PDB file of C-alpha atoms in Angstrom:
ATOM      1  CA  ARG A   1     189.732 162.927   5.547  1.00  0.00           C
ATOM      2  CA  PRO A   2     186.784 165.073   4.342  1.00  0.00           C
ATOM      3  CA  ILE A   3     185.134 161.947   2.880  1.00  0.00           C
ATOM      4  CA  LEU A   4     185.380 159.796   5.991  1.00  0.00           C
ATOM      5  CA  GLU A   5     184.825 162.477   8.636  1.00  0.00           C
ATOM      6  CA  ASP A   6     182.337 165.267   9.090  1.00  0.00           C
ATOM      7  CA  PHE A   7     183.750 168.586   7.958  1.00  0.00           C
ATOM      8  CA  PRO A   8     182.291 171.677   9.677  1.00  0.00           C
ATOM      9  CA  ARG A   9     180.165 173.516   7.143  1.00  0.00           C
ATOM     10  CA  ASP A  10     180.831 176.918   8.704  1.00  0.00           C
ATOM     11  CA  GLN A  11     184.585 176.675   7.925  1.00  0.00           C
ATOM     12  CA  ILE A  12     183.883 177.092   4.206  1.00  0.00           C
ATOM     13  CA  THR A  13     180.685 179.171   3.969  1.00  0.00           C
ATOM     14  CA  GLU A  14     182.595 182.430   3.494  1.00  0.00           C
ATOM     15  CA  ILE A  15     184.442 180.898   0.528  1.00  0.00           C
ATOM     16  CA  TYR A  16     181.647 178.826  -1.007  1.00  0.00           C
ATOM     17  CA  GLU A  17     178.143 178.177   0.260  1.00  0.00           C
ATOM     18  CA  PRO A  18     177.689 174.393   0.508  1.00  0.00           C
ATOM     19  CA  PRO A  19     174.548 173.283  -1.319  1.00  0.00           C
ATOM     20  CA  THR A  20     173.521 170.899   1.448  1.00  0.00           C
ATOM     21  CA  ASP A  21     171.820 171.475   4.775  1.00  0.00           C
ATOM     22  CA  GLY A  22     173.235 170.488   8.136  1.00  0.00           C
ATOM     23  CA  THR A  23     176.221 171.469  10.184  1.00  0.00           C
ATOM     24  CA  SER A  24     178.699 169.265   8.345  1.00  0.00           C
ATOM     25  CA  VAL A  25     179.568 168.231   4.793  1.00  0.00           C
ATOM     26  CA  ARG A  26     181.603 165.613   2.987  1.00  0.00           C
ATOM     27  CA  VAL A  27     183.686 166.991   0.147  1.00  0.00           C
ATOM     28  CA  TRP A  28     186.224 165.876  -2.459  1.00  0.00           C
ATOM     29  CA  GLY A  29     188.304 167.911  -4.857  1.00  0.00           C
ATOM     30  CA  ASN A  30     190.701 167.601  -7.757  1.00  0.00           C
ATOM     31  CA  GLN A  31     192.188 169.658 -10.569  1.00  0.00           C
ATOM     32  CA  GLU A  32     189.711 168.958 -13.388  1.00  0.00           C
ATOM     33  CA  ASP A  33     188.644 171.954 -15.489  1.00  0.00           C
ATOM     34  CA  ASP A  34     185.022 170.850 -15.861  1.00  0.00           C
ATOM     35  CA  PRO A  35     182.678 170.079 -12.967  1.00  0.00           C
ATOM     36  CA  ALA A  36     181.422 166.545 -12.500  1.00  0.00           C
ATOM     37  CA  ASP A  37     177.773 165.799 -13.168  1.00  0.00           C
ATOM     38  CA  GLU A  38     175.472 165.963 -10.170  1.00  0.00           C
ATOM     39  CA  GLY A  39     173.982 162.551  -9.462  1.00  0.00           C
ATOM     40  CA  ASP A  40     177.060 160.695 -10.711  1.00  0.00           C
ATOM     41  CA  TYR A  41     178.913 158.396  -8.356  1.00  0.00           C
ATOM     42  CA  LEU A  42     182.539 158.215  -7.285  1.00  0.00           C
ATOM     43  CA  LEU A  43     184.323 155.022  -6.280  1.00  0.00           C
ATOM     44  CA  PHE A  44     187.144 155.430  -3.763  1.00  0.00           C
ATOM     45  CA  ALA A  45     189.816 152.786  -3.272  1.00  0.00           C
ATOM     46  CA  ASP A  46     192.361 151.678  -0.751  1.00  0.00           C
ATOM     47  CA  ARG A  47     195.286 150.956  -3.039  1.00  0.00           C
ATOM     48  CA  GLU A  48     198.059 148.518  -2.270  1.00  0.00           C
ATOM     49  CA  GLY A  49     200.910 149.471  -4.552  1.00  0.00           C
ATOM     50  CA  ARG A  50     200.462 149.571  -8.319  1.00  0.00           C
ATOM     51  CA  ARG A  51     198.265 146.489  -8.661  1.00  0.00           C
ATOM     52  CA  GLY A  52     196.547 145.623  -5.388  1.00  0.00           C
ATOM     53  CA  GLY A  53     193.650 147.020  -3.433  1.00  0.00           C
ATOM     54  CA  SER A  54     189.899 147.285  -3.524  1.00  0.00           C
ATOM     55  CA  TYR A  55     187.172 149.874  -3.768  1.00  0.00           C
ATOM     56  CA  THR A  56     185.891 150.712  -0.322  1.00  0.00           C
ATOM     57  CA  LEU A  57     183.594 153.747  -0.682  1.00  0.00           C
ATOM     58  CA  LEU A  58     180.822 154.751  -3.069  1.00  0.00           C
ATOM     59  CA  ALA A  59     179.595 158.356  -2.979  1.00  0.00           C
ATOM     60  CA  ARG A  60     176.969 160.285  -4.944  1.00  0.00           C
ATOM     61  CA  ILE A  61     177.857 163.782  -6.130  1.00  0.00           C
ATOM     62  CA  THR A  62     175.193 166.211  -4.906  1.00  0.00           C
ATOM     63  CA  ASN A  63     176.950 169.314  -6.227  1.00  0.00           C
ATOM     64  CA  ALA A  64     180.100 170.007  -8.236  1.00  0.00           C
ATOM     65  CA  THR A  65     181.693 173.290  -9.185  1.00  0.00           C
ATOM     66  CA  VAL A  66     185.001 174.711 -10.343  1.00  0.00           C
ATOM     67  CA  LEU A  67     186.120 177.627  -8.177  1.00  0.00           C
ATOM     68  CA  ASP A  68     188.208 180.558  -9.409  1.00  0.00           C
ATOM     69  CA  ASP A  69     191.901 180.529  -8.472  1.00  0.00           C
ATOM     70  CA  ASP A  70     191.573 182.655  -5.334  1.00  0.00           C
ATOM     71  CA  ALA A  71     188.527 180.814  -3.964  1.00  0.00           C
ATOM     72  CA  ALA A  72     190.119 177.443  -4.826  1.00  0.00           C
ATOM     73  CA  ALA A  73     193.261 178.321  -2.838  1.00  0.00           C
ATOM     74  CA  GLN A  74     191.176 179.445   0.143  1.00  0.00           C
ATOM     75  CA  PHE A  75     188.959 176.350  -0.057  1.00  0.00           C
ATOM     76  CA  THR A  76     191.966 174.013  -0.339  1.00  0.00           C
ATOM     77  CA  ASN A  77     193.424 175.496   2.835  1.00  0.00           C
ATOM     78  CA  ALA A  78     190.096 175.624   4.693  1.00  0.00           C
ATOM     79  CA  VAL A  79     189.461 171.890   4.285  1.00  0.00           C
ATOM     80  CA  GLY A  80     193.053 170.993   5.142  1.00  0.00           C
ATOM     81  CA  TRP A  81     194.222 169.756   1.748  1.00  0.00           C
ATOM     82  CA  GLY A  82     196.894 172.462   1.787  1.00  0.00           C
ATOM     83  CA  ASP A  83     198.388 170.831   4.902  1.00  0.00           C
ATOM     84  CA  VAL A  84     199.601 167.859   2.838  1.00  0.00           C
ATOM     85  CA  THR A  85     200.349 169.381  -0.568  1.00  0.00           C
ATOM     86  CA  ASP A  86     201.163 172.677  -2.241  1.00  0.00           C
ATOM     87  CA  GLN A  87     198.628 171.987  -4.983  1.00  0.00           C
ATOM     88  CA  VAL A  88     195.278 173.766  -5.227  1.00  0.00           C
ATOM     89  CA  PHE A  89     192.073 171.865  -5.988  1.00  0.00           C
ATOM     90  CA  PRO A  90     189.545 174.060  -7.826  1.00  0.00           C
ATOM     91  CA  HIS A  91     187.101 171.251  -8.737  1.00  0.00           C
ATOM     92  CA  VAL A  92     184.994 170.771  -5.611  1.00  0.00           C
ATOM     93  CA  MET A  93     182.408 168.022  -5.179  1.00  0.00           C
ATOM     94  CA  PHE A  94     179.979 167.679  -2.281  1.00  0.00           C
ATOM     95  CA  LEU A  95     179.087 164.061  -1.575  1.00  0.00           C
ATOM     96  CA  GLU A  96     175.878 162.643  -0.143  1.00  0.00           C
ATOM     97  CA  PRO A  97     175.098 159.864   0.543  1.00  0.00           C
ATOM     98  CA  ILE A  98     178.279 157.858   1.096  1.00  0.00           C
ATOM     99  CA  TYR A  99     178.229 154.062   1.302  1.00  0.00           C
ATOM    100  CA  GLU A 100     180.673 151.305   1.991  1.00  0.00           C
ATOM    101  CA  ALA A 101     181.516 149.572  -1.283  1.00  0.00           C
ATOM    102  CA  GLU A 102     182.310 145.935  -1.828  1.00  0.00           C
ATOM    103  CA  LEU A 103     184.218 145.679  -5.077  1.00  0.00           C
ATOM    104  CA  GLY A 104     187.544 144.046  -5.783  1.00  0.00           C
ATOM    105  CA  ARG A 105     189.860 145.885  -8.139  1.00  0.00           C
ATOM    106  CA  GLU A 106     190.921 142.878 -10.175  1.00  0.00           C
ATOM    107  CA  GLN A 107     187.380 141.618 -10.801  1.00  0.00           C
ATOM    108  CA  PHE A 108     186.103 145.090 -11.733  1.00  0.00           C
ATOM    109  CA  TRP A 109     188.946 146.044 -14.051  1.00  0.00           C
ATOM    110  CA  ASN A 110     188.870 142.649 -15.780  1.00  0.00           C
ATOM    111  CA  LEU A 111     185.125 143.112 -16.323  1.00  0.00           C
ATOM    112  CA  LEU A 112     185.791 146.471 -17.981  1.00  0.00           C
ATOM    113  CA  GLY A 113     188.720 145.168 -20.030  1.00  0.00           C
ATOM    114  CA  PHE A 114     191.422 147.188 -18.260  1.00  0.00           C
ATOM    115  CA  LYS A 115     194.818 145.958 -17.180  1.00  0.00           C
ATOM    116  CA  GLY A 116     195.051 147.926 -13.920  1.00  0.00           C
ATOM    117  CA  TRP A 117     194.309 151.056 -11.953  1.00  0.00           C
ATOM    118  CA  PRO A 118     193.814 154.327 -13.825  1.00  0.00           C
ATOM    119  CA  ASN A 119     196.873 156.552 -13.833  1.00  0.00           C
ATOM    120  CA  ASP A 120     195.140 159.560 -12.325  1.00  0.00           C
ATOM    121  CA  THR A 121     192.872 160.113  -9.364  1.00  0.00           C
ATOM    122  CA  PHE A 122     189.729 161.097 -11.256  1.00  0.00           C
ATOM    123  CA  SER A 123     188.916 158.863 -14.192  1.00  0.00           C
ATOM    124  CA  ALA A 124     185.492 158.486 -15.714  1.00  0.00           C
ATOM    125  CA  ILE A 125     184.584 154.836 -16.142  1.00  0.00           C
ATOM    126  CA  ASN A 126     183.682 153.877 -19.682  1.00  0.00           C
ATOM    127  CA  PHE A 127     181.367 150.888 -19.306  1.00  0.00           C
ATOM    128  CA  ASP A 128     181.065 150.599 -23.117  1.00  0.00           C
ATOM    129  CA  ARG A 129     184.765 150.329 -23.989  1.00  0.00           C
ATOM    130  CA  ARG A 130     185.710 147.790 -26.638  1.00  0.00           C
ATOM    131  CA  ASP A 131     186.930 144.988 -24.332  1.00  0.00           C
ATOM    132  CA  SER A 132     184.271 145.543 -21.688  1.00  0.00           C
ATOM    133  CA  GLN A 133     182.024 142.696 -20.654  1.00  0.00           C
ATOM    134  CA  PHE A 134     180.107 144.922 -18.255  1.00  0.00           C
ATOM    135  CA  TYR A 135     176.725 144.606 -19.970  1.00  0.00           C
ATOM    136  CA  ASP A 136     177.107 140.840 -20.172  1.00  0.00           C
ATOM    137  CA  GLU A 137     177.165 140.853 -16.370  1.00  0.00           C
ATOM    138  CA  TYR A 138     174.856 143.797 -15.521  1.00  0.00           C
ATOM    139  CA  ASP A 139     171.676 145.151 -17.101  1.00  0.00           C
ATOM    140  CA  SER A 140     172.555 148.742 -16.169  1.00  0.00           C
ATOM    141  CA  VAL A 141     174.950 150.958 -14.245  1.00  0.00           C
ATOM    142  CA  THR A 142     172.154 151.425 -11.697  1.00  0.00           C
ATOM    143  CA  GLN A 143     172.040 147.671 -11.094  1.00  0.00           C
ATOM    144  CA  PHE A 144     175.826 147.637 -10.658  1.00  0.00           C
ATOM    145  CA  ILE A 145     175.686 150.497  -8.115  1.00  0.00           C
ATOM    146  CA  GLU A 146     172.951 148.740  -6.151  1.00  0.00           C
ATOM    147  CA  GLU A 147     175.007 145.532  -6.026  1.00  0.00           C
ATOM    148  CA  VAL A 148     178.274 147.107  -4.826  1.00  0.00           C
ATOM    149  CA  GLN A 149     176.567 149.518  -2.431  1.00  0.00           C
ATOM    150  CA  GLY A 150     177.037 148.500   1.191  1.00  0.00           C
ATOM    151  CA  GLU A 151     176.004 150.135   4.435  1.00  0.00           C
ATOM    152  CA  GLN A 152     175.262 153.858   4.305  1.00  0.00           C
ATOM    153  CA  LEU A 153     177.920 155.745   6.253  1.00  0.00           C
ATOM    154  CA  TYR A 154     176.771 159.328   5.672  1.00  0.00           C
ATOM    155  CA  PRO A 155     174.445 160.908   6.434  1.00  0.00           C
ATOM    156  CA  ASP A 156     173.727 158.758   9.444  1.00  0.00           C
ATOM    157  CA  GLU A 157     169.964 158.363   9.258  1.00  0.00           C
ATOM    158  CA  ALA A 158     169.746 157.127  12.856  1.00  0.00           C
ATOM    159  CA  ALA A 159     171.557 160.230  14.126  1.00  0.00           C
ATOM    160  CA  GLY A 160     169.133 162.423  12.196  1.00  0.00           C
ATOM    161  CA  GLU A 161     166.164 160.703  13.870  1.00  0.00           C
ATOM    162  CA  TYR A 162     167.641 161.251  17.330  1.00  0.00           C
ATOM    163  CA  GLU A 163     168.447 164.867  16.561  1.00  0.00           C
ATOM    164  CA  SER A 164     164.860 165.575  15.551  1.00  0.00           C
ATOM    165  CA  LEU A 165     163.546 163.942  18.717  1.00  0.00           C
ATOM    166  CA  ASP A 166     165.783 166.116  20.881  1.00  0.00           C
ATOM    167  CA  ALA A 167     164.795 169.318  19.128  1.00  0.00           C
TER     168      ALA A 167
END
């Protein structure tokens, strides 16, 4: 939910000050011990069982941090993750911009020399792995990102223009 919908920034500012401007944020979290690298991208998928599905969202990490246990528990509850699980997510990533992605799972994983989906929810993609044919197909990761990147969903640039006109 916090990737696809605006999340009110003021609901988390007492726990952690979001590094982005505006009244809303898009955020993702997991249980990794080390923060992701700012500027990296995440691919999100709609999975259909163990083998089916496709990647549907591409998001750039604008800020990543690992919160202490108390702050992580408060943050998990503030964004609503605690409503669906008892787990706490200390690794917090703010995402901007977010795009639609057009990338089939089977094509992508075959290109990288994998047999299927990763077993966890946060796997770094190794484009250089032994069976990968990635660089036979693409000159760079940047080229790949530009090709799978669809329409920008967040922030909505048109909404920003209208907001500034009304101000």
